[in-house]
CSV table of C-alpha atoms in Angstrom, one decimal:
chain,number,residue,atom,x,y,z
G,122,MET,CA,34.9,65.1,49.2
G,123,ALA,CA,36.4,62.1,47.5
G,124,GLU,CA,36.0,58.8,49.2
G,125,GLU,CA,39.2,57.2,50.3
G,126,TYR,CA,39.9,53.6,49.3
G,127,ASN,CA,42.0,51.3,51.3
G,128,TRP,CA,44.1,49.6,48.5
G,129,PRO,CA,45.6,46.2,49.2
G,130,ILE,CA,49.1,47.7,49.1
G,131,ASP,CA,48.2,50.0,52.0
G,132,ASP,CA,47.3,46.9,54.0
G,133,ILE,CA,50.7,45.4,53.3
G,134,ARG,CA,52.5,48.6,54.3
G,135,ALA,CA,50.5,48.8,57.5
G,136,ALA,CA,51.2,45.2,58.4
G,137,SER,CA,54.9,45.7,57.7
G,138,GLY,CA,55.2,48.7,60.0
G,139,ALA,CA,56.4,51.2,57.5
G,140,LYS,CA,57.9,54.5,59.2
G,141,ASN,CA,59.1,57.9,58.1
G,142,ASP,CA,62.8,58.5,57.9
G,143,SER,CA,64.7,61.2,59.8
G,144,THR,CA,64.2,63.8,57.1
G,145,GLY,CA,60.5,63.6,57.4
G,146,ASN,CA,60.0,62.1,54.0
G,147,GLY,CA,57.8,59.1,53.7
G,148,GLY,CA,59.9,56.0,54.1
G,149,PHE,CA,59.6,52.8,52.2
G,150,THR,CA,59.8,49.1,53.0
G,151,LEU,CA,61.5,46.5,50.9
G,152,PHE,CA,59.6,43.2,50.4
G,153,SER,CA,61.6,40.1,49.7
G,154,PHE,CA,60.1,37.6,47.2
G,155,PRO,CA,61.6,34.2,46.5
G,156,PRO,CA,64.1,34.5,43.7
G,157,THR,CA,63.4,32.5,40.5
G,158,THR,CA,67.1,32.3,39.5
G,159,SER,CA,70.4,31.7,41.2
G,160,THR,CA,71.2,35.4,40.8
G,161,GLY,CA,68.0,36.4,42.6
G,162,ARG,CA,66.6,38.1,39.5
G,163,MET,CA,63.4,37.3,37.9
G,164,PRO,CA,63.9,36.3,34.3
G,165,LEU,CA,61.9,37.8,31.6
G,166,LEU,CA,59.3,35.5,29.9
G,167,ASP,CA,60.1,34.5,26.4
G,168,PRO,CA,57.3,35.7,24.2
G,169,SER,CA,57.5,32.6,22.1
G,170,ALA,CA,56.8,30.6,25.3
G,171,LEU,CA,53.8,32.7,26.0
G,172,ALA,CA,52.5,32.1,22.5
G,173,ALA,CA,53.0,28.4,22.9
G,174,ARG,CA,51.0,28.4,26.1
G,175,SER,CA,48.0,30.2,24.5
G,176,GLY,CA,47.4,27.4,21.9
G,177,SER,CA,47.0,23.6,21.9
G,178,VAL,CA,50.4,22.1,22.1
G,179,LEU,CA,51.1,18.4,21.5
G,180,PRO,CA,52.9,16.8,24.5
G,181,SER,CA,56.5,15.8,24.1
G,182,ASP,CA,55.7,12.2,24.9
G,183,PRO,CA,55.5,10.4,21.5
G,184,ALA,CA,53.0,7.9,22.7
G,185,ARG,CA,50.6,10.6,23.9
G,186,ARG,CA,51.1,12.6,20.8
G,187,LEU,CA,50.2,9.6,18.6
G,188,THR,CA,47.1,9.0,20.7
G,189,ILE,CA,45.9,12.6,20.3
G,190,ILE,CA,46.6,12.5,16.6
G,191,LEU,CA,44.7,9.3,16.1
G,192,THR,CA,41.8,10.4,18.2
G,193,SER,CA,41.5,13.6,16.1
G,194,VAL,CA,41.6,11.6,12.9
G,195,VAL,CA,38.9,9.3,14.2
G,196,VAL,CA,36.7,12.2,15.1
G,197,VAL,CA,37.1,13.8,11.7
G,198,VAL,CA,36.5,10.5,9.9
G,199,ALA,CA,33.4,9.8,12.1
G,200,ALA,CA,32.0,13.2,11.3
G,201,ALA,CA,32.6,12.8,7.6
G,202,ALA,CA,31.0,9.3,7.7
G,203,CYS,CA,28.0,10.6,9.5
G,204,GLY,CA,27.5,13.4,6.9
G,205,GLY,CA,28.0,10.9,4.1
G,206,PHE,CA,25.4,8.5,5.6
G,207,VAL,CA,22.8,11.3,5.8
G,208,PHE,CA,23.6,12.2,2.2
G,209,LEU,CA,23.2,8.6,1.1
G,210,GLN,CA,20.0,8.2,3.0
G,211,ASN,CA,18.5,11.3,1.2
G,212,LYS,CA,19.8,10.0,-2.1
G,213,ASP,CA,18.3,6.5,-1.5
G,214,ALA,CA,14.9,8.0,-0.5
G,215,THR,CA,14.8,10.3,-3.6
G,216,GLN,CA,15.7,7.3,-5.8
G,217,ALA,CA,13.0,5.2,-4.1
G,218,ALA,CA,10.4,7.8,-4.7
G,219,PHE,CA,11.3,8.1,-8.4
G,220,ASP,CA,11.3,4.3,-8.8
G,221,SER,CA,7.9,4.0,-7.1
G,222,CYS,CA,6.5,6.7,-9.4
G,223,GLN,CA,7.8,4.9,-12.5
G,224,GLN,CA,6.3,1.6,-11.3
G,225,SER,CA,2.9,3.2,-10.8
G,226,VAL,CA,3.1,4.5,-14.4
G,227,SER,CA,3.8,0.9,-15.6
G,228,ILE,CA,0.9,-0.5,-13.5
G,229,TYR,CA,-1.5,2.1,-14.9
G,230,GLN,CA,-0.6,1.1,-18.5
G,231,GLN,CA,-1.1,-2.6,-17.7
G,232,SER,CA,-4.4,-1.8,-16.0
G,233,THR,CA,-5.5,0.1,-19.2
G,234,ASP,CA,-4.8,-3.0,-21.3
G,235,ARG,CA,-6.5,-5.2,-18.8
G,236,LEU,CA,-9.6,-3.1,-18.9
G,237,LYS,CA,-9.7,-3.3,-22.7
G,238,LYS,CA,-9.5,-7.1,-22.5
G,239,THR,CA,-12.2,-7.2,-19.9
G,240,VAL,CA,-14.6,-5.3,-22.2
G,241,GLU,CA,-13.7,-7.7,-25.0
G,242,SER,CA,-14.4,-10.7,-22.8
G,243,VAL,CA,-18.0,-9.7,-22.1
G,244,GLN,CA,-19.0,-9.3,-25.7
G,245,PRO,CA,-21.2,-12.5,-25.6
G,246,ALA,CA,-23.2,-10.9,-22.8
G,247,THR,CA,-23.8,-7.8,-25.0
G,248,GLN,CA,-25.4,-10.1,-27.7
G,249,VAL,CA,-28.1,-11.2,-25.3
G,250,THR,CA,-31.6,-9.8,-26.3
G,251,ALA,CA,-34.1,-8.4,-23.9
G,252,ASP,CA,-36.6,-11.3,-24.4
G,253,ALA,CA,-33.9,-13.7,-23.4
G,254,VAL,CA,-33.4,-12.4,-19.8
G,255,ALA,CA,-35.6,-12.3,-16.8
G,256,ASP,CA,-34.7,-8.7,-16.1
G,257,PRO,CA,-34.0,-6.5,-19.1
G,258,ALA,CA,-32.5,-3.8,-16.8
G,259,THR,CA,-29.4,-5.9,-16.6
G,260,LEU,CA,-28.7,-5.2,-20.2
G,261,ASP,CA,-28.9,-1.5,-19.7
G,262,ASN,CA,-26.5,-1.7,-16.8
G,263,LEU,CA,-24.0,-3.6,-18.9
G,264,GLN,CA,-24.1,-1.0,-21.7
G,265,LYS,CA,-23.6,1.8,-19.1
G,266,ALA,CA,-20.6,0.1,-17.6
G,267,ILE,CA,-19.0,-0.5,-21.0
G,268,SER,CA,-19.6,3.2,-22.0
G,269,ASP,CA,-17.9,4.3,-18.8
G,270,THR,CA,-14.7,2.6,-19.9
G,271,GLN,CA,-14.5,4.9,-22.8
G,272,ASN,CA,-13.7,7.8,-20.5
G,273,VAL,CA,-10.2,6.6,-19.6
G,274,PRO,CA,-7.6,9.4,-19.4
G,275,GLN,CA,-4.2,9.0,-21.0
G,276,ILE,CA,-1.6,9.9,-18.4
G,277,THR,CA,1.8,11.4,-19.0
G,278,ASN,CA,4.9,10.2,-17.3
G,279,ASP,CA,5.7,13.1,-15.0
G,280,CYS,CA,8.1,11.2,-12.8
G,281,ASN,CA,11.4,13.2,-12.6
G,282,PRO,CA,14.6,11.7,-11.4
G,283,SER,CA,15.9,15.2,-10.6
G,284,ALA,CA,12.8,16.1,-8.6
G,285,GLY,CA,12.5,16.0,-4.8
G,286,ILE,CA,10.8,13.3,-2.9
G,287,GLY,CA,7.6,15.2,-2.4
G,288,GLN,CA,7.0,15.9,-6.1
G,289,ASN,CA,7.5,12.3,-7.3
G,290,LYS,CA,5.3,11.1,-4.4
G,291,SER,CA,2.5,13.5,-5.4
G,292,VAL,CA,2.6,12.2,-9.0
G,293,ASP,CA,2.8,8.6,-7.7
G,294,ASP,CA,-0.3,9.2,-5.5
G,295,ASN,CA,-2.3,10.7,-8.4
G,296,ILE,CA,-1.4,7.8,-10.8
G,297,THR,CA,-2.3,5.3,-8.1
G,298,LYS,CA,-5.7,6.9,-7.7
G,299,GLN,CA,-6.4,6.7,-11.4
G,300,THR,CA,-5.3,3.1,-11.5
G,301,ARG,CA,-7.8,2.3,-8.7
G,302,ASP,CA,-10.5,4.0,-10.9
G,303,LEU,CA,-9.6,1.7,-13.7
G,304,GLY,CA,-10.0,-1.3,-11.4
G,305,THR,CA,-13.4,-0.1,-10.4
G,306,LYS,CA,-14.5,0.3,-14.0
G,307,SER,CA,-13.3,-3.2,-14.8
G,308,GLU,CA,-15.2,-4.7,-11.8
G,309,ASN,CA,-18.3,-2.8,-12.8
G,310,VAL,CA,-18.2,-4.3,-16.3
G,311,LEU,CA,-17.7,-7.8,-15.0
G,312,ASP,CA,-20.4,-7.5,-12.4
G,313,ALA,CA,-22.9,-6.2,-15.0
G,314,SER,CA,-22.0,-9.0,-17.4
G,315,ASN,CA,-22.5,-11.6,-14.7
G,316,ALA,CA,-25.8,-10.1,-13.9
G,317,VAL,CA,-26.9,-10.4,-17.6
G,318,LEU,CA,-25.8,-14.0,-17.7
G,319,LYS,CA,-27.6,-14.9,-14.5
G,320,SER,CA,-30.7,-13.2,-15.7
G,321,LYS,CA,-30.5,-15.2,-18.9
G,322,ASP,CA,-30.0,-18.4,-16.9
G,323,ALA,CA,-33.1,-17.5,-14.8
G,324,LYS,CA,-35.2,-17.0,-17.9
G,325,GLU,CA,-34.1,-20.3,-19.3
G,326,ALA,CA,-34.7,-22.1,-16.0
G,327,GLN,CA,-38.2,-20.6,-15.9
G,328,ALA,CA,-38.9,-21.9,-19.4
G,329,ALA,CA,-37.5,-25.3,-18.6
G,330,ARG,CA,-39.7,-25.5,-15.5
G,331,LEU,CA,-42.7,-24.6,-17.5
G,332,ASP,CA,-41.8,-27.3,-20.1
G,333,LEU,CA,-41.5,-29.9,-17.3
G,334,THR,CA,-44.8,-28.8,-15.8
G,335,ASN,CA,-46.6,-29.4,-19.1
G,336,GLN,CA,-44.8,-32.6,-19.7
G,337,LEU,CA,-45.7,-33.9,-16.2
G,338,LYS,CA,-49.4,-33.3,-16.9
G,339,ASP,CA,-49.3,-35.4,-20.0
G,340,VAL,CA,-47.3,-38.2,-18.3
G,341,GLN,CA,-49.8,-38.4,-15.4
G,342,LEU,CA,-52.6,-38.9,-17.9
G,343,PHE,CA,-50.6,-41.6,-19.7
G,344,PHE,CA,-49.8,-43.4,-16.3
G,345,SER,CA,-53.5,-43.8,-15.6
G,346,SER,CA,-54.3,-45.1,-19.1
G,347,ALA,CA,-55.2,-48.7,-20.0
G,348,ALA,CA,-52.0,-49.1,-22.1
G,349,ALA,CA,-49.8,-48.2,-19.1
G,350,SER,CA,-51.7,-50.6,-16.8
G,351,LYS,CA,-50.5,-53.6,-19.0
G,352,ALA,CA,-46.9,-52.7,-18.5
G,353,ASP,CA,-44.4,-54.6,-16.3
G,354,PRO,CA,-44.7,-53.6,-12.6
G,355,ALA,CA,-41.0,-52.6,-12.6
G,356,ALA,CA,-41.5,-50.3,-15.5
G,357,ARG,CA,-44.6,-48.7,-13.8
G,358,THR,CA,-42.6,-48.2,-10.6
G,359,GLN,CA,-39.9,-46.5,-12.5
G,360,LEU,CA,-42.4,-44.2,-14.1
G,361,SER,CA,-44.1,-43.5,-10.8
G,362,ASP,CA,-40.8,-42.5,-9.2
G,363,ALA,CA,-40.0,-40.1,-12.1
G,364,ILE,CA,-43.5,-38.5,-11.8
G,365,ASN,CA,-43.0,-37.9,-8.0
G,366,GLN,CA,-39.6,-36.3,-8.6
G,367,ALA,CA,-40.9,-34.0,-11.2
G,368,GLN,CA,-43.9,-33.1,-9.0
G,369,GLN,CA,-41.5,-32.0,-6.2
G,370,LEU,CA,-39.5,-29.8,-8.6
G,371,VAL,CA,-42.5,-27.9,-10.0
G,372,SER,CA,-44.3,-27.6,-6.7
G,373,THR,CA,-41.5,-25.7,-4.9
G,374,ASN,CA,-41.1,-21.9,-5.2
G,375,GLN,CA,-37.3,-22.3,-5.5
G,376,ILE,CA,-36.1,-22.0,-9.1
G,377,MET,CA,-33.6,-24.7,-10.0
G,378,SER,CA,-31.1,-24.6,-12.8
G,379,THR,CA,-32.1,-25.4,-16.3
G,380,THR,CA,-30.1,-28.6,-16.2
G,381,VAL,CA,-32.1,-29.9,-13.2
G,382,TYR,CA,-35.4,-29.4,-15.0
G,383,LYS,CA,-34.1,-31.0,-18.2
G,384,ASN,CA,-32.8,-34.0,-16.3
G,385,ALA,CA,-36.2,-34.5,-14.7
G,386,ALA,CA,-37.9,-34.2,-18.1
G,387,GLY,CA,-35.5,-36.8,-19.5
G,388,ALA,CA,-36.2,-39.2,-16.7
G,389,LEU,CA,-39.9,-38.8,-17.3
G,390,GLN,CA,-39.6,-39.5,-21.0
G,391,GLY,CA,-37.3,-42.5,-20.4
G,392,ALA,CA,-39.8,-44.0,-17.9
G,393,VAL,CA,-42.7,-43.6,-20.4
G,394,ASP,CA,-40.6,-45.3,-23.1
G,395,ASN,CA,-40.0,-48.3,-20.8
G,396,VAL,CA,-43.7,-48.6,-20.0
G,397,ASN,CA,-44.6,-48.5,-23.7
G,398,LYS,CA,-42.0,-51.1,-24.5
G,399,SER,CA,-43.2,-53.3,-21.6
G,400,SER,CA,-46.9,-53.1,-22.5
G,401,LEU,CA,-46.2,-54.2,-26.1
G,402,SER,CA,-44.2,-57.2,-25.1
């Protein structure tokens, strides 16, 4: 059995007290609605009006219409400007990556030239012989450092203005790493050269100290001789001071520079000459 539904129209009829007519047929009730026109008839809607309501219609007020138009223009322009800014940002970043890559290529080339000049500048150190240094191993280290500069790769300019940021950055990073390697090679050559020169200075200082030690022995014998005893007291005092200074230099374990030992030797010789001159006068 079908279920009966109580439709809203049935509620209206019941509320209005609808009754059957005398013929027994179902009666009907008229419902009065407020008229929309002076004739009491409801006008048909204009389809064009319906279409107009379904869309966005500019108001008839000119001021409001101008405001809406200007607002729409501003929104469109702002959106275009935002998109243009993002585009320019990407373009600037791409150009910056390419420029940085190009600069790294230039720096690498300059570093290559600098390395060659560094090797040329240490040529005097390469002429030092093994018997002229305190530690011959320094000469071997210098030759090894110079030989290492011969293995310098020649890079190609792979920077591409049409490539993306990542590609140019990868090339840039690789060239930068190779440039650092050139710097390390250059530093190794300079350090090895300095080590040779210091070893040479140490050998020369040792020789100058030995010369001063031998000279000091001879001067001490002279100071105690009869000839020196006849010299002027001031000359003997000068010689005594020079002997004491030389003794301090040769008795310490610290190695001084060659110049220090040679100056002490010169002071000794000068004091001896004054004593000889004084004893003859």
